């Protein structure tokens, strides 16, 4: 069993991004600039956005954080996105999800200029992804693909099972794994809360991507010997032994599943770090760098 180490891979990608950012600045005078919009005070969202901003700085990007209270009116968000769309010095815009209930998520995402849609959530980005046209790919599934590529994991002709059909992870992940690309060319089964015989389907998979947000959900009896297991879960679970009061738990029962796997991602230290690296890659692309 080999650990797919998100720390090592994401650090290598970030060094590469830093070098390309330096060259892009030197050749064009353009500094990639990511603007993040954060609403309310959801602890996990705060942590993710802080990490995104910190990593932007680490690779030489500019970043801006626009914060709103939980009771923000949709009009205020609309105005902010309009301004960021019009600002030529801003190359990437992301709205951290989830949004408060009174805000229409798809309405807000649809306002982002697709050229600045570094999250890849805009319908135009998703449409292009489905059609195999070059576009921004959502950061978490892109991070998983980068990880598979780094470790040269064979996906062609493999049976891949994706658990979870979210717009952020599961659905784009299923599209990427089934695309006529490498990594890709897998036969993909997209499972969800209404799937029957999930255990049986998983037990036949060569590759499993668990992205449902239930800690420890994927058990050893659901995994065949030699499978590749990618854990996208990052749920906060109360843990008094931690200074923060919580531990981060993945969707995989790691202790029991890992011995059966050929490759497995840990949580933390796996896909989460790759998500950030993929977002940086998208932002560099939005700034016009190769
Ligand atoms: N919430 C959970 N994951 C993501 C992500 O990748 N992007 C944004 N904007 N919000 C998220």
PDB file of N, CA and C in Angstrom, residues 101-151:
ATOM      1  N   UNK A 101     -28.946  30.635   3.408  1.00  0.00           N
ATOM      2  CA  UNK A 101     -30.150  30.090   2.743  1.00  0.00           C
ATOM      3  C   UNK A 101     -30.899  31.117   1.879  1.00  0.00           C
ATOM      4  N   UNK A 102     -30.894  32.393   2.315  1.00  0.00           N
ATOM      5  CA  UNK A 102     -31.692  33.386   1.584  1.00  0.00           C
ATOM      6  C   UNK A 102     -31.027  33.847   0.282  1.00  0.00           C
ATOM      7  N   UNK A 103     -29.820  33.390   0.026  1.00  0.00           N
ATOM      8  CA  UNK A 103     -29.121  33.785  -1.208  1.00  0.00           C
ATOM      9  C   UNK A 103     -29.236  32.653  -2.232  1.00  0.00           C
ATOM     10  N   UNK A 104     -29.582  33.023  -3.455  1.00  0.00           N
ATOM     11  CA  UNK A 104     -29.714  32.033  -4.526  1.00  0.00           C
ATOM     12  C   UNK A 104     -28.322  31.735  -5.116  1.00  0.00           C
ATOM     13  N   UNK A 105     -27.825  30.542  -4.748  1.00  0.00           N
ATOM     14  CA  UNK A 105     -26.444  30.181  -5.098  1.00  0.00           C
ATOM     15  C   UNK A 105     -26.191  30.211  -6.610  1.00  0.00           C
ATOM     16  N   UNK A 106     -27.110  29.610  -7.363  1.00  0.00           N
ATOM     17  CA  UNK A 106     -26.822  29.527  -8.800  1.00  0.00           C
ATOM     18  C   UNK A 106     -26.921  30.915  -9.438  1.00  0.00           C
ATOM     19  N   UNK A 107     -27.801  31.764  -8.904  1.00  0.00           N
ATOM     20  CA  UNK A 107     -27.879  33.133  -9.417  1.00  0.00           C
ATOM     21  C   UNK A 107     -26.543  33.846  -9.227  1.00  0.00           C
ATOM     22  N   UNK A 108     -25.966  33.688  -8.053  1.00  0.00           N
ATOM     23  CA  UNK A 108     -24.685  34.361  -7.742  1.00  0.00           C
ATOM     24  C   UNK A 108     -23.561  33.809  -8.628  1.00  0.00           C
ATOM     25  N   UNK A 109     -23.489  32.502  -8.741  1.00  0.00           N
ATOM     26  CA  UNK A 109     -22.409  31.897  -9.541  1.00  0.00           C
ATOM     27  C   UNK A 109     -22.525  32.311 -11.011  1.00  0.00           C
ATOM     28  N   UNK A 110     -23.779  32.417 -11.481  1.00  0.00           N
ATOM     29  CA  UNK A 110     -23.996  32.779 -12.886  1.00  0.00           C
ATOM     30  C   UNK A 110     -23.514  34.189 -13.214  1.00  0.00           C
ATOM     31  N   UNK A 111     -23.346  35.033 -12.181  1.00  0.00           N
ATOM     32  CA  UNK A 111     -22.913  36.414 -12.411  1.00  0.00           C
ATOM     33  C   UNK A 111     -21.417  36.525 -12.667  1.00  0.00           C
ATOM     34  N   UNK A 112     -20.659  35.520 -12.224  1.00  0.00           N
ATOM     35  CA  UNK A 112     -19.201  35.596 -12.378  1.00  0.00           C
ATOM     36  C   UNK A 112     -18.842  35.475 -13.860  1.00  0.00           C
ATOM     37  N   UNK A 113     -17.988  36.383 -14.328  1.00  0.00           N
ATOM     38  CA  UNK A 113     -17.511  36.289 -15.706  1.00  0.00           C
ATOM     39  C   UNK A 113     -16.801  34.940 -15.891  1.00  0.00           C
ATOM     40  N   UNK A 114     -17.268  34.107 -16.825  1.00  0.00           N
ATOM     41  CA  UNK A 114     -16.651  32.782 -16.989  1.00  0.00           C
ATOM     42  C   UNK A 114     -15.131  32.843 -17.187  1.00  0.00           C
ATOM     43  N   UNK A 115     -14.624  33.971 -17.700  1.00  0.00           N
ATOM     44  CA  UNK A 115     -13.161  34.108 -17.883  1.00  0.00           C
ATOM     45  C   UNK A 115     -12.443  34.200 -16.537  1.00  0.00           C
ATOM     46  N   UNK A 116     -13.198  34.540 -15.474  1.00  0.00           N
ATOM     47  CA  UNK A 116     -12.607  34.675 -14.136  1.00  0.00           C
ATOM     48  C   UNK A 116     -13.107  33.572 -13.191  1.00  0.00           C
ATOM     49  N   UNK A 117     -13.800  32.580 -13.758  1.00  0.00           N
ATOM     50  CA  UNK A 117     -14.464  31.540 -12.947  1.00  0.00           C
ATOM     51  C   UNK A 117     -13.472  30.451 -12.537  1.00  0.00           C
ATOM     52  N   UNK A 118     -12.541  30.810 -11.655  1.00  0.00           N
ATOM     53  CA  UNK A 118     -11.466  29.864 -11.302  1.00  0.00           C
ATOM     54  C   UNK A 118     -11.963  28.664 -10.487  1.00  0.00           C
ATOM     55  N   UNK A 119     -13.188  28.733  -9.973  1.00  0.00           N
ATOM     56  CA  UNK A 119     -13.786  27.572  -9.301  1.00  0.00           C
ATOM     57  C   UNK A 119     -14.400  26.595 -10.313  1.00  0.00           C
ATOM     58  N   UNK A 120     -14.627  27.078 -11.532  1.00  0.00           N
ATOM     59  CA  UNK A 120     -15.226  26.219 -12.562  1.00  0.00           C
ATOM     60  C   UNK A 120     -16.662  25.830 -12.277  1.00  0.00           C
ATOM     61  N   UNK A 121     -17.384  26.667 -11.531  1.00  0.00           N
ATOM     62  CA  UNK A 121     -18.773  26.331 -11.158  1.00  0.00           C
ATOM     63  C   UNK A 121     -19.815  26.947 -12.096  1.00  0.00           C
ATOM     64  N   UNK A 122     -19.392  27.894 -12.947  1.00  0.00           N
ATOM     65  CA  UNK A 122     -20.350  28.571 -13.841  1.00  0.00           C
ATOM     66  C   UNK A 122     -20.887  27.555 -14.858  1.00  0.00           C
ATOM     67  N   UNK A 123     -22.176  27.675 -15.234  1.00  0.00           N
ATOM     68  CA  UNK A 123     -22.725  26.710 -16.202  1.00  0.00           C
ATOM     69  C   UNK A 123     -21.930  26.635 -17.503  1.00  0.00           C
ATOM     70  N   UNK A 124     -21.328  27.752 -17.906  1.00  0.00           N
ATOM     71  CA  UNK A 124     -20.515  27.712 -19.141  1.00  0.00           C
ATOM     72  C   UNK A 124     -19.279  26.836 -18.914  1.00  0.00           C
ATOM     73  N   UNK A 125     -18.657  26.965 -17.747  1.00  0.00           N
ATOM     74  CA  UNK A 125     -17.472  26.138 -17.444  1.00  0.00           C
ATOM     75  C   UNK A 125     -17.856  24.661 -17.386  1.00  0.00           C
ATOM     76  N   UNK A 126     -18.959  24.375 -16.703  1.00  0.00           N
ATOM     77  CA  UNK A 126     -19.406  22.974 -16.577  1.00  0.00           C
ATOM     78  C   UNK A 126     -19.801  22.426 -17.953  1.00  0.00           C
ATOM     79  N   UNK A 127     -20.472  23.258 -18.745  1.00  0.00           N
ATOM     80  CA  UNK A 127     -20.881  22.825 -20.095  1.00  0.00           C
ATOM     81  C   UNK A 127     -19.669  22.458 -20.932  1.00  0.00           C
ATOM     82  N   UNK A 128     -18.638  23.307 -20.853  1.00  0.00           N
ATOM     83  CA  UNK A 128     -17.410  23.021 -21.617  1.00  0.00           C
ATOM     84  C   UNK A 128     -16.743  21.744 -21.105  1.00  0.00           C
ATOM     85  N   UNK A 129     -16.748  21.589 -19.786  1.00  0.00           N
ATOM     86  CA  UNK A 129     -16.133  20.382 -19.200  1.00  0.00           C
ATOM     87  C   UNK A 129     -16.817  19.120 -19.742  1.00  0.00           C
ATOM     88  N   UNK A 130     -18.148  19.162 -19.768  1.00  0.00           N
ATOM     89  CA  UNK A 130     -18.917  18.007 -20.258  1.00  0.00           C
ATOM     90  C   UNK A 130     -18.577  17.719 -21.722  1.00  0.00           C
ATOM     91  N   UNK A 131     -18.362  18.794 -22.494  1.00  0.00           N
ATOM     92  CA  UNK A 131     -18.089  18.617 -23.925  1.00  0.00           C
ATOM     93  C   UNK A 131     -16.616  18.373 -24.228  1.00  0.00           C
ATOM     94  N   UNK A 132     -15.782  18.356 -23.200  1.00  0.00           N
ATOM     95  CA  UNK A 132     -14.346  18.120 -23.421  1.00  0.00           C
ATOM     96  C   UNK A 132     -13.631  19.326 -24.005  1.00  0.00           C
ATOM     97  N   UNK A 133     -14.207  20.532 -23.783  1.00  0.00           N
ATOM     98  CA  UNK A 133     -13.573  21.768 -24.268  1.00  0.00           C
ATOM     99  C   UNK A 133     -12.751  22.359 -23.119  1.00  0.00           C
ATOM    100  N   UNK A 134     -11.575  22.852 -23.451  1.00  0.00           N
ATOM    101  CA  UNK A 134     -10.683  23.486 -22.459  1.00  0.00           C
ATOM    102  C   UNK A 134     -11.443  24.530 -21.631  1.00  0.00           C
ATOM    103  N   UNK A 135     -11.338  24.441 -20.313  1.00  0.00           N
ATOM    104  CA  UNK A 135     -12.059  25.363 -19.433  1.00  0.00           C
ATOM    105  C   UNK A 135     -11.464  25.312 -18.030  1.00  0.00           C
ATOM    106  N   UNK A 136     -12.034  26.088 -17.114  1.00  0.00           N
ATOM    107  CA  UNK A 136     -11.654  25.942 -15.714  1.00  0.00           C
ATOM    108  C   UNK A 136     -12.366  24.719 -15.146  1.00  0.00           C
ATOM    109  N   UNK A 137     -11.599  23.868 -14.492  1.00  0.00           N
ATOM    110  CA  UNK A 137     -12.146  22.641 -13.904  1.00  0.00           C
ATOM    111  C   UNK A 137     -12.228  22.844 -12.389  1.00  0.00           C
ATOM    112  N   UNK A 138     -13.362  22.485 -11.751  1.00  0.00           N
ATOM    113  CA  UNK A 138     -13.465  22.655 -10.297  1.00  0.00           C
ATOM    114  C   UNK A 138     -12.238  22.080  -9.573  1.00  0.00           C
ATOM    115  N   UNK A 139     -11.794  22.830  -8.565  1.00  0.00           N
ATOM    116  CA  UNK A 139     -10.465  22.596  -7.984  1.00  0.00           C
ATOM    117  C   UNK A 139     -10.299  21.220  -7.323  1.00  0.00           C
ATOM    118  N   UNK A 140     -11.326  20.736  -6.642  1.00  0.00           N
ATOM    119  CA  UNK A 140     -11.133  19.458  -5.937  1.00  0.00           C
ATOM    120  C   UNK A 140     -10.991  18.291  -6.916  1.00  0.00           C
ATOM    121  N   UNK A 141     -11.926  18.125  -7.869  1.00  0.00           N
ATOM    122  CA  UNK A 141     -11.706  17.030  -8.830  1.00  0.00           C
ATOM    123  C   UNK A 141     -10.447  17.225  -9.664  1.00  0.00           C
ATOM    124  N   UNK A 142     -10.097  18.485  -9.997  1.00  0.00           N
ATOM    125  CA  UNK A 142      -8.852  18.717 -10.735  1.00  0.00           C
ATOM    126  C   UNK A 142      -7.656  18.296  -9.880  1.00  0.00           C
ATOM    127  N   UNK A 143      -7.728  18.590  -8.593  1.00  0.00           N
ATOM    128  CA  UNK A 143      -6.655  18.189  -7.673  1.00  0.00           C
ATOM    129  C   UNK A 143      -6.504  16.676  -7.621  1.00  0.00           C
ATOM    130  N   UNK A 144      -7.625  15.962  -7.651  1.00  0.00           N
ATOM    131  CA  UNK A 144      -7.578  14.486  -7.653  1.00  0.00           C
ATOM    132  C   UNK A 144      -6.900  13.994  -8.941  1.00  0.00           C
ATOM    133  N   UNK A 145      -7.265  14.597 -10.064  1.00  0.00           N
ATOM    134  CA  UNK A 145      -6.661  14.199 -11.346  1.00  0.00           C
ATOM    135  C   UNK A 145      -5.145  14.462 -11.323  1.00  0.00           C
ATOM    136  N   UNK A 146      -4.757  15.615 -10.769  1.00  0.00           N
ATOM    137  CA  UNK A 146      -3.318  15.937 -10.673  1.00  0.00           C
ATOM    138  C   UNK A 146      -2.587  14.899  -9.818  1.00  0.00           C
ATOM    139  N   UNK A 147      -3.248  14.471  -8.771  1.00  0.00           N
ATOM    140  CA  UNK A 147      -2.666  13.461  -7.871  1.00  0.00           C
ATOM    141  C   UNK A 147      -2.497  12.134  -8.621  1.00  0.00           C
ATOM    142  N   UNK A 148      -3.534  11.691  -9.337  1.00  0.00           N
ATOM    143  CA  UNK A 148      -3.463  10.431 -10.092  1.00  0.00           C
ATOM    144  C   UNK A 148      -2.331  10.505 -11.111  1.00  0.00           C
ATOM    145  N   UNK A 149      -2.206  11.676 -11.755  1.00  0.00           N
ATOM    146  CA  UNK A 149      -1.186  11.881 -12.779  1.00  0.00           C
ATOM    147  C   UNK A 149       0.205  11.803 -12.144  1.00  0.00           C
ATOM    148  N   UNK A 150       0.367  12.476 -11.026  1.00  0.00           N
ATOM    149  CA  UNK A 150       1.679  12.523 -10.363  1.00  0.00           C
ATOM    150  C   UNK A 150       2.179  11.121 -10.042  1.00  0.00           C
ATOM    151  N   UNK A 151       1.276  10.267  -9.588  1.00  0.00           N
ATOM    152  CA  UNK A 151       1.690   8.914  -9.178  1.00  0.00           C
ATOM    153  C   UNK A 151       1.539   7.896 -10.315  1.00  0.00           C
TER     154      UNK A 151
END
